[in-house]
């Protein structure tokens, strides 16, 4: 069993030492995991195209395992059926229902591969098994036994594995949360010691920003895990965030590329790799934006020890996630405290704070959902000064007011009025020299 580090856990790589992962067949070129998303397997024609793509890698001499999503829209349909029967349904049965979308595709793809003369077989999460915790509907992978898959790859069999599913501690079917099949693919790649995990999707790579906003956005050849994590969590929804955490923890080389491009096209996609593998480092690699946040200001909060603890303990108890926080110095024994929460949590946050008003003792709550968070991300910031300043100057030149600022080692984020989000992204894209 290969124990997988829980994303976010500060454990060292808990994966089994490399020596225990059998070597690939001496003649094999590389061991690769190919993952196909819902739009890539949306119908039989697409599944045939996927089979051709897999066949090419097999014919090139690679050992191949395939991970698939359900057909585009299938999982939504399954969710709707559960909800139609009972809005508050048993999460264990919900997982049983949702896991069928992937199961169907693995069988179909195995058949399509067999008609191409390739020895293929389907694998469901429980058959491998892909072990998860018991959090139905959003389970985390805890361990994968890759031994049998490796053994069969070595004799030329292609494993077609259902993404998104696992087996809980009580041997019931679990699912990993929407979009989770990316995570299945990366975890499998780690467990079988794959050289690469190719994630085929409907975009041809990771861009410097959303090309719908900035037509001159550029496709990146390479991006560091940490940058990708920041970009994923702030709105560039190409990869499931947990898949990037896993890739980073286990050093899995991930390639994001299009399943729609012709084989003849230059379709190298974007490699998500360790920072050290990026030779031409950009100071800023990408600009992300998110409209999913809302701003809350507590006016005239008493300025004394324990107040911040009281506020954020109450919010945490109601599962409200906090992102940016600013607090002013106080002139008269009270201060204003501003922070952001997920927009979907705004009502719950307000109710929680209203209830805790007697303990906290603030004067009033001011909430604003009409905000956007814009972030510039780049590992080059570690070694370059003036990155934030360029951002502030570019926004000032467009007369865009900054409401809240937060920074990390490789990211500067600002909160601005939502109406200016696109203008800000375009201005920053130019200011950091990212325009194609
Ligand atoms: N089929 C699942 C979903 O739609 C998992 C995935 O596609 O990644 O969320
Ligand atoms: Mg996806």
Short mmCIF file of C-alpha atoms and ligand atoms in Angstrom, two decimals:
data_model
loop_
_atom_site.label_atom_id
_atom_site.label_comp_id
_atom_site.label_asym_id
_atom_site.label_seq_id
_atom_site.Cartn_x
_atom_site.Cartn_y
_atom_site.Cartn_z
CA UNK A 1 0.00 0.00 0.00
CA UNK A 2 1.28 3.38 -0.83
CA UNK A 3 0.19 5.87 1.77
CA UNK A 4 -0.53 9.22 0.25
CA UNK A 5 0.23 12.35 2.16
CA UNK A 6 -2.94 14.17 2.94
CA UNK A 7 -2.94 17.43 1.07
CA UNK A 8 -2.21 20.21 3.45
CA UNK A 9 -0.79 17.87 6.06
CA UNK A 10 2.73 18.75 7.06
CA UNK A 11 3.86 15.19 6.80
CA UNK A 12 6.90 14.47 4.68
CA UNK A 13 6.30 12.35 1.60
CA UNK A 14 4.59 9.34 3.09
CA UNK A 15 4.68 7.54 -0.22
CA UNK A 16 6.53 4.25 -0.17
CA UNK A 17 10.20 4.59 -1.03
CA UNK A 18 10.81 4.43 -4.76
CA UNK A 19 12.52 1.08 -4.41
CA UNK A 20 9.23 -0.60 -3.56
CA UNK A 21 7.58 0.60 -6.78
CA UNK A 22 8.54 -1.99 -9.39
CA UNK A 23 10.60 -0.74 -12.26
CA UNK A 24 8.79 -0.40 -15.54
CA UNK A 25 9.44 -2.93 -18.26
CA UNK A 26 12.95 -2.38 -19.63
CA UNK A 27 11.58 -1.82 -23.13
CA UNK A 28 8.93 0.66 -22.03
CA UNK A 29 9.62 4.27 -22.94
CA UNK A 30 7.77 5.82 -20.04
CA UNK A 31 5.01 5.05 -17.60
CA UNK A 32 2.22 7.55 -18.02
CA UNK A 33 -1.21 8.28 -16.64
CA UNK A 34 -3.61 9.86 -19.13
CA UNK A 35 -6.65 11.54 -17.62
CA UNK A 36 -9.68 12.61 -19.66
CA UNK A 37 -12.26 15.08 -18.38
CA UNK A 38 -15.99 15.09 -19.01
CA UNK A 39 -15.96 17.08 -22.25
CA UNK A 40 -13.25 14.78 -23.62
CA UNK A 41 -15.51 11.72 -23.18
CA UNK A 42 -18.83 13.50 -23.76
CA UNK A 43 -20.14 11.04 -26.35
CA UNK A 44 -19.08 7.98 -28.33
CA UNK A 45 -17.28 10.02 -30.98
CA UNK A 46 -15.19 11.69 -28.30
CA UNK A 47 -14.52 8.33 -26.65
CA UNK A 48 -13.27 6.98 -30.00
CA UNK A 49 -10.91 9.95 -30.30
CA UNK A 50 -9.67 9.30 -26.76
CA UNK A 51 -9.09 5.63 -27.65
CA UNK A 52 -7.02 6.71 -30.65
CA UNK A 53 -4.94 8.96 -28.44
CA UNK A 54 -4.35 6.22 -25.91
CA UNK A 55 -3.53 3.80 -28.72
CA UNK A 56 -0.84 6.15 -30.00
CA UNK A 57 0.89 6.22 -26.62
CA UNK A 58 0.69 2.44 -26.33
CA UNK A 59 2.10 2.01 -29.82
CA UNK A 60 4.94 4.37 -28.93
CA UNK A 61 5.93 1.81 -26.32
CA UNK A 62 4.69 3.49 -23.16
CA UNK A 63 3.05 1.84 -20.19
CA UNK A 64 -0.33 3.52 -19.91
CA UNK A 65 -3.01 3.84 -17.27
CA UNK A 66 -6.06 5.92 -18.13
CA UNK A 67 -8.27 7.77 -15.65
CA UNK A 68 -11.61 9.09 -16.82
CA UNK A 69 -14.39 11.38 -15.68
CA UNK A 70 -18.05 10.81 -16.38
CA UNK A 71 -19.50 12.13 -19.65
CA UNK A 72 -20.00 15.90 -19.47
CA UNK A 73 -23.27 16.64 -17.70
CA UNK A 74 -23.74 13.07 -16.44
CA UNK A 75 -22.73 13.81 -12.86
CA UNK A 76 -25.03 16.85 -12.75
CA UNK A 77 -27.89 14.60 -13.84
CA UNK A 78 -27.09 12.06 -11.12
CA UNK A 79 -26.96 14.82 -8.48
CA UNK A 80 -30.32 16.13 -9.69
CA UNK A 81 -31.88 12.68 -9.37
CA UNK A 82 -30.74 12.32 -5.77
CA UNK A 83 -32.05 15.76 -4.94
CA UNK A 84 -35.38 15.14 -6.63
CA UNK A 85 -35.99 12.13 -4.42
CA UNK A 86 -34.86 13.76 -1.19
CA UNK A 87 -33.14 17.11 -0.73
CA UNK A 88 -31.46 15.72 2.38
CA UNK A 89 -30.37 12.32 1.12
CA UNK A 90 -28.01 9.72 2.55
CA UNK A 91 -24.53 10.81 1.47
CA UNK A 92 -23.41 7.18 1.17
CA UNK A 93 -26.10 6.43 -1.38
CA UNK A 94 -25.40 9.72 -3.17
CA UNK A 95 -21.84 8.44 -3.66
CA UNK A 96 -23.11 5.12 -5.00
CA UNK A 97 -25.22 6.99 -7.54
CA UNK A 98 -22.54 9.51 -8.54
CA UNK A 99 -19.86 6.87 -9.01
CA UNK A 100 -21.84 5.30 -11.85
CA UNK A 101 -21.04 8.12 -14.27
CA UNK A 102 -17.35 7.21 -14.29
CA UNK A 103 -18.02 3.47 -14.28
CA UNK A 104 -19.92 3.66 -17.56
CA UNK A 105 -17.12 5.53 -19.29
CA UNK A 106 -14.38 3.13 -18.17
CA UNK A 107 -16.25 0.19 -19.68
CA UNK A 108 -16.97 2.03 -22.92
CA UNK A 109 -13.38 3.18 -23.28
CA UNK A 110 -12.05 -0.32 -22.57
CA UNK A 111 -14.32 -1.65 -25.34
CA UNK A 112 -13.15 1.08 -27.73
CA UNK A 113 -9.52 0.21 -26.95
CA UNK A 114 -10.14 -3.49 -27.45
CA UNK A 115 -11.55 -2.82 -30.93
CA UNK A 116 -8.18 -1.21 -31.67
CA UNK A 117 -6.42 -4.40 -30.71
CA UNK A 118 -5.29 -3.09 -27.34
CA UNK A 119 -5.62 -5.24 -24.27
CA UNK A 120 -7.54 -3.02 -21.88
CA UNK A 121 -9.64 -3.52 -18.78
CA UNK A 122 -11.67 -1.23 -16.58
CA UNK A 123 -11.05 -0.69 -12.87
CA UNK A 124 -13.43 0.85 -10.37
CA UNK A 125 -12.07 2.60 -7.30
CA UNK A 126 -13.08 -0.29 -5.02
CA UNK A 127 -11.30 -2.86 -7.17
CA UNK A 128 -7.83 -1.34 -6.96
CA UNK A 129 -8.60 -0.24 -4.18
CA UNK A 130 -8.28 3.52 -3.94
CA UNK A 131 -8.69 3.97 -0.20
CA UNK A 132 -10.29 7.14 1.13
CA UNK A 133 -11.49 8.52 4.42
CA UNK A 134 -15.18 8.30 5.22
CA UNK A 135 -16.20 11.86 4.30
CA UNK A 136 -18.83 10.91 1.75
CA UNK A 137 -19.26 13.39 -1.08
CA UNK A 138 -15.85 14.96 -0.45
CA UNK A 139 -13.61 12.08 0.56
CA UNK A 140 -9.82 12.33 0.58
CA UNK A 141 -7.60 9.63 -0.81
CA UNK A 142 -5.52 8.00 1.91
CA UNK A 143 -3.75 5.18 0.09
CA UNK A 144 -3.65 3.37 -3.23
CA UNK A 145 -2.42 -0.12 -3.87
CA UNK A 146 -0.76 0.21 -7.26
CA UNK A 147 0.86 -3.23 -7.34
CA UNK A 148 -1.65 -5.07 -9.50
CA UNK A 149 -2.01 -2.18 -11.95
CA UNK A 150 1.77 -2.05 -12.35
CA UNK A 151 2.01 -5.79 -12.84
CA UNK A 152 -0.54 -5.65 -15.63
CA UNK A 153 0.95 -2.57 -17.26
CA UNK A 154 4.20 -4.47 -17.45
CA UNK A 155 2.57 -7.20 -19.51
CA UNK A 156 1.05 -4.64 -21.85
CA UNK A 157 -2.41 -4.21 -20.38
CA UNK A 158 -3.97 -0.77 -20.29
CA UNK A 159 -5.80 0.00 -17.05
CA UNK A 160 -8.85 2.22 -17.52
CA UNK A 161 -9.60 3.57 -14.06
CA UNK A 162 -12.66 5.43 -12.82
CA UNK A 163 -11.74 8.83 -11.50
CA UNK A 164 -13.64 10.51 -8.67
CA UNK A 165 -14.29 7.28 -6.71
CA UNK A 166 -12.81 5.48 -3.80
CA UNK A 167 -13.50 2.99 -1.05
CA UNK A 168 -14.17 4.27 2.47
CA UNK A 169 -12.98 2.73 5.74
CA UNK A 170 -16.24 0.78 6.03
CA UNK A 171 -15.85 -0.56 2.46
CA UNK A 172 -18.54 1.66 1.04
CA UNK A 173 -18.14 3.62 -2.18
CA UNK A 174 -17.01 7.23 -1.74
CA UNK A 175 -16.55 10.15 -4.14
CA UNK A 176 -13.93 12.85 -3.94
CA UNK A 177 -15.99 16.01 -4.47
CA UNK A 178 -16.92 17.62 -7.77
CA UNK A 179 -14.03 17.84 -10.18
CA UNK A 180 -12.19 15.18 -8.18
CA UNK A 181 -11.07 12.96 -11.03
CA UNK A 182 -7.96 15.13 -11.54
CA UNK A 183 -7.03 14.16 -8.00
CA UNK A 184 -7.60 10.46 -8.74
CA UNK A 185 -5.25 10.71 -11.70
CA UNK A 186 -2.44 12.42 -9.82
CA UNK A 187 -2.79 10.07 -6.86
CA UNK A 188 -2.63 7.05 -9.16
CA UNK A 189 0.41 8.53 -10.90
CA UNK A 190 2.11 8.88 -7.52
CA UNK A 191 1.16 5.35 -6.49
CA UNK A 192 2.51 3.69 -9.62
CA UNK A 193 5.55 5.94 -9.91
CA UNK A 194 4.47 7.38 -13.26
CA UNK A 195 6.87 9.59 -15.15
CA UNK A 196 4.06 11.94 -16.06
CA UNK A 197 0.37 12.55 -15.52
CA UNK A 198 -1.24 14.04 -18.64
CA UNK A 199 -4.53 15.78 -17.91
CA UNK A 200 -6.50 16.10 -21.14
CA UNK A 201 -9.16 18.78 -21.00
CA UNK A 202 -10.96 21.30 -23.20
CA UNK A 203 -8.33 24.02 -22.93
CA UNK A 204 -4.83 23.72 -24.33
CA UNK A 205 -2.98 24.68 -21.18
CA UNK A 206 -2.65 27.17 -18.35
CA UNK A 207 -2.72 30.81 -19.38
CA UNK A 208 -1.25 33.94 -17.85
CA UNK A 209 -4.84 34.96 -17.19
CA UNK A 210 -8.36 34.22 -18.40
CA UNK A 211 -8.19 34.58 -22.22
CA UNK A 212 -11.87 35.57 -22.26
CA UNK A 213 -10.90 38.75 -20.44
CA UNK A 214 -7.50 39.32 -21.95
CA UNK A 215 -7.32 38.07 -25.55
CA UNK A 216 -3.57 38.60 -25.43
CA UNK A 217 -3.14 36.15 -22.57
CA UNK A 218 -0.33 33.68 -23.26
CA UNK A 219 -0.17 29.97 -22.71
CA UNK A 220 2.54 29.07 -20.24
CA UNK A 221 4.95 26.27 -21.17
CA UNK A 222 5.66 25.59 -17.53
CA UNK A 223 4.24 26.66 -14.20
CA UNK A 224 5.43 25.84 -10.69
CA UNK A 225 3.18 23.78 -8.39
CA UNK A 226 2.91 26.62 -5.94
CA UNK A 227 1.94 29.10 -8.61
CA UNK A 228 -0.67 26.72 -9.93
CA UNK A 229 -2.08 26.30 -6.44
CA UNK A 230 -2.43 30.03 -6.04
CA UNK A 231 -3.97 30.40 -9.47
CA UNK A 232 -6.34 27.48 -8.93
CA UNK A 233 -7.57 28.72 -5.60
CA UNK A 234 -8.17 32.22 -6.85
CA UNK A 235 -10.27 31.39 -9.84
CA UNK A 236 -8.44 29.65 -12.68
CA UNK A 237 -10.54 26.50 -12.47
CA UNK A 238 -8.54 24.20 -14.71
CA UNK A 239 -7.31 21.68 -12.14
CA UNK A 240 -8.91 20.42 -8.95
CA UNK A 241 -6.95 22.17 -6.20
CA UNK A 242 -6.28 18.97 -4.30
CA UNK A 243 -4.72 17.39 -7.37
CA UNK A 244 -2.12 20.15 -7.43
CA UNK A 245 -1.40 19.73 -3.71
CA UNK A 246 -0.90 16.01 -4.23
CA UNK A 247 1.30 16.57 -7.27
CA UNK A 248 3.44 18.98 -5.28
CA UNK A 249 3.74 16.66 -2.28
CA UNK A 250 4.65 13.67 -4.41
CA UNK A 251 6.54 15.49 -7.15
CA UNK A 252 4.27 14.22 -9.92
CA UNK A 253 4.92 15.99 -13.21
CA UNK A 254 1.51 17.07 -14.47
CA UNK A 255 0.84 18.18 -18.02
CA UNK A 256 -2.41 20.00 -18.88
CA UNK A 257 -3.31 19.73 -22.56
CA UNK A 258 -6.23 19.66 -24.95
CA UNK A 259 -7.96 16.51 -26.09
CA UNK A 260 -9.52 18.54 -28.87
CA UNK A 261 -6.35 19.54 -30.67
CA UNK A 262 -5.21 17.35 -33.57
CA UNK A 263 -2.32 15.03 -32.95
CA UNK A 264 -0.43 16.95 -35.59
CA UNK A 265 -0.92 20.28 -33.78
CA UNK A 266 1.73 21.61 -31.51
CA UNK A 267 -0.15 20.44 -28.42
CA UNK A 268 2.42 20.36 -25.66
CA UNK A 269 0.12 22.01 -23.14
CA UNK A 270 1.52 23.33 -19.87
CA UNK A 271 3.78 21.36 -17.57
CA UNK A 272 3.13 21.80 -13.86
CA UNK A 273 6.46 21.10 -12.22
CA UNK A 274 8.86 21.93 -9.47
CA UNK A 275 10.11 25.50 -9.41
CA UNK A 276 13.65 24.25 -9.99
CA UNK A 277 12.64 22.89 -13.36
CA UNK A 278 11.69 26.31 -14.62
CA UNK A 279 14.67 27.91 -16.22
CA UNK A 280 13.30 31.20 -17.48
CA UNK A 281 11.61 32.41 -14.34
CA UNK A 282 9.09 35.19 -14.69
CA UNK A 283 8.62 37.51 -11.76
CA UNK A 284 4.88 37.30 -12.28
CA UNK A 285 3.50 34.21 -14.01
CA UNK A 286 -0.18 34.92 -13.92
CA UNK A 287 -3.05 37.13 -12.86
CA UNK A 288 -6.11 35.59 -11.25
CA UNK A 289 -9.42 37.07 -10.27
CA UNK A 290 -12.32 35.90 -8.18
CA UNK A 291 -15.79 37.27 -7.74
CA UNK A 292 -16.60 34.70 -5.11
CA UNK A 293 -15.84 36.85 -2.10
CA UNK A 294 -17.68 39.40 -0.02
CA UNK A 295 -16.31 42.03 2.33
CA UNK A 296 -17.45 42.56 5.89
CA UNK A 297 -16.46 45.49 8.08
CA UNK A 298 -17.14 45.55 11.80
CA UNK A 299 -17.19 49.20 12.85
CA UNK A 300 -15.90 50.33 16.23
CA UNK A 301 -14.72 47.05 17.63
CA UNK A 302 -13.24 47.43 21.14
CA UNK A 303 -9.44 47.36 20.87
CA UNK A 304 -8.48 44.83 23.50
CA UNK A 305 -7.01 41.34 23.76
CA UNK A 306 -9.32 38.49 22.76
CA UNK A 307 -11.59 40.40 20.41
CA UNK A 308 -10.20 38.96 17.18
CA UNK A 309 -10.32 35.52 18.79
CA UNK A 310 -13.97 36.02 19.72
CA UNK A 311 -14.91 37.12 16.20
CA UNK A 312 -13.08 34.44 14.26
CA UNK A 313 -13.88 31.64 16.68
CA UNK A 314 -17.59 32.36 16.23
CA UNK A 315 -17.21 32.38 12.43
CA UNK A 316 -15.15 29.19 12.41
CA UNK A 317 -17.75 27.45 14.55
CA UNK A 318 -20.22 28.19 11.75
CA UNK A 319 -17.79 26.99 9.06
CA UNK A 320 -17.24 30.41 7.56
CA UNK A 321 -13.85 30.57 5.83
CA UNK A 322 -11.98 33.83 6.12
CA UNK A 323 -9.56 35.04 3.48
CA UNK A 324 -8.18 38.57 3.74
CA UNK A 325 -8.12 40.48 7.05
CA UNK A 326 -7.19 44.07 7.87
CA UNK A 327 -7.39 45.86 11.16
CA UNK A 328 -6.67 49.48 11.75
CA UNK A 329 -4.81 50.99 14.69
CA UNK A 330 -7.16 52.59 17.16
CA UNK A 331 -7.24 56.22 18.11
CA UNK A 332 -9.99 56.08 20.72
CA UNK A 333 -9.93 52.54 22.08
CA UNK A 334 -11.94 51.12 19.21
CA UNK A 335 -11.02 50.05 15.71
CA UNK A 336 -12.56 48.90 12.44
CA UNK A 337 -11.95 45.32 11.35
CA UNK A 338 -12.44 44.31 7.72
CA UNK A 339 -12.24 40.82 6.28
CA UNK A 340 -13.52 38.76 3.38
CA UNK A 341 -15.60 35.60 3.36
CA UNK A 342 -16.88 33.40 0.55
CA UNK A 343 -19.83 35.15 -1.06
CA UNK A 344 -22.02 32.11 -0.48
CA UNK A 345 -21.23 32.37 3.24
CA UNK A 346 -22.09 36.04 3.60
CA UNK A 347 -25.57 35.58 5.05
CA UNK A 348 -24.33 32.97 7.53
CA UNK A 349 -21.42 35.19 8.53
CA UNK A 350 -23.74 38.15 9.16
CA UNK A 351 -26.12 36.06 11.23
CA UNK A 352 -23.23 34.65 13.26
CA UNK A 353 -21.78 38.07 13.94
CA UNK A 354 -25.16 39.54 14.84
CA UNK A 355 -25.64 36.77 17.36
CA UNK A 356 -22.17 37.33 18.85
CA UNK A 357 -22.58 41.12 19.00
CA UNK A 358 -23.01 41.22 22.80
CA UNK A 359 -19.70 39.37 23.35
CA UNK A 360 -17.79 41.26 20.66
CA UNK A 361 -19.31 44.66 21.26
CA UNK A 362 -18.94 46.30 17.83
CA UNK A 363 -21.13 49.19 16.71
CA UNK A 364 -22.30 48.01 13.29
CA UNK A 365 -21.72 45.55 10.44
CA UNK A 366 -21.20 46.83 6.92
CA UNK A 367 -21.23 44.16 4.20
CA UNK A 368 -20.41 44.47 0.53
CA UNK A 369 -20.77 41.56 -1.91
CA UNK A 370 -19.89 43.72 -4.88
CA UNK A 371 -16.16 43.12 -4.73
CA UNK A 372 -13.54 41.22 -6.70
CA UNK A 373 -10.18 39.90 -5.63
CA UNK A 374 -7.35 40.31 -8.10
CA UNK A 375 -4.10 38.45 -7.48
CA UNK A 376 -0.72 38.55 -9.15
CA UNK A 377 1.20 35.32 -8.68
CA UNK A 378 4.81 34.38 -9.32
CA UNK A 379 7.64 32.56 -7.60
CA UNK A 380 9.99 35.26 -8.89
CA UNK A 381 8.55 37.57 -6.22
CA UNK A 382 10.68 35.79 -3.65
CA UNK A 383 13.74 37.44 -5.06
CA UNK A 384 12.42 40.66 -6.58
CA UNK A 385 11.38 43.86 -4.88
CA UNK A 386 8.78 46.26 -6.19
CA UNK A 387 6.23 43.72 -7.43
CA UNK A 388 3.42 45.03 -5.24
CA UNK A 389 4.32 48.56 -6.13
CA UNK A 390 3.92 47.87 -9.85
CA UNK A 391 0.46 46.57 -9.06
CA UNK A 392 -0.59 49.58 -7.02
CA UNK A 393 0.75 51.98 -9.65
CA UNK A 394 -1.08 50.20 -12.50
CA UNK A 395 -4.35 50.29 -10.56
CA UNK A 396 -3.86 53.92 -9.61
CA UNK A 397 -3.31 54.84 -13.25
CA UNK A 398 -6.79 53.44 -13.97
CA UNK A 399 -8.23 55.24 -10.93
CA UNK A 400 -9.15 51.92 -9.33
CA UNK A 401 -9.45 52.09 -5.58
CA UNK A 402 -7.87 49.35 -3.47
CA UNK A 403 -10.00 48.29 -0.50
CA UNK A 404 -7.95 45.51 1.08
CA UNK A 405 -4.47 44.17 0.40
CA UNK A 406 -2.94 40.84 1.35
CA UNK A 407 0.34 39.25 0.41
CA UNK A 408 2.11 35.94 0.63
CA UNK A 409 5.59 34.99 -0.47
CA UNK A 410 4.52 34.49 -4.07
CA UNK A 411 1.26 36.43 -4.32
CA UNK A 412 -0.15 39.92 -3.91
CA UNK A 413 -3.93 40.22 -3.78
CA UNK A 414 -6.15 43.27 -3.70
CA UNK A 415 -9.85 43.66 -3.21
CA UNK A 416 -11.54 46.18 -5.51
CA UNK A 417 -15.06 47.07 -6.65
CA UNK A 418 -16.38 44.24 -8.82
CA UNK A 419 -17.17 46.56 -11.73
CA UNK A 420 -13.46 47.18 -12.27
CA UNK A 421 -12.33 43.56 -12.20
CA UNK A 422 -11.78 43.14 -15.93
CA UNK A 423 -10.16 46.53 -16.35
CA UNK A 424 -7.79 45.71 -13.48
CA UNK A 425 -6.84 42.32 -14.90
CA UNK A 426 -6.09 43.83 -18.30
CA UNK A 427 -4.06 46.69 -16.82
CA UNK A 428 -2.01 44.33 -14.67
CA UNK A 429 -1.43 41.90 -17.51
CA UNK A 430 0.13 44.75 -19.46
CA UNK A 431 1.98 46.21 -16.49
CA UNK A 432 3.83 42.95 -15.82
CA UNK A 433 4.73 42.51 -19.47
CA UNK A 434 2.59 39.42 -19.93
CA UNK A 435 0.75 40.51 -23.11
CA UNK A 436 1.48 38.29 -26.10
N1 LIG B 1 -17.55 13.52 -12.78
C1 LIG B 1 -17.17 14.25 -11.59
C2 LIG B 1 -17.74 15.66 -11.66
O1 LIG B 1 -18.42 16.01 -12.60
C3 LIG B 1 -15.70 14.28 -11.37
C4 LIG B 1 -14.90 15.00 -12.43
O2 LIG B 1 -15.37 15.24 -13.54
O3 LIG B 1 -13.76 15.36 -12.15
O4 LIG B 1 -17.56 16.41 -10.75
MG1 LIG B 2 -12.34 18.97 -14.17
#
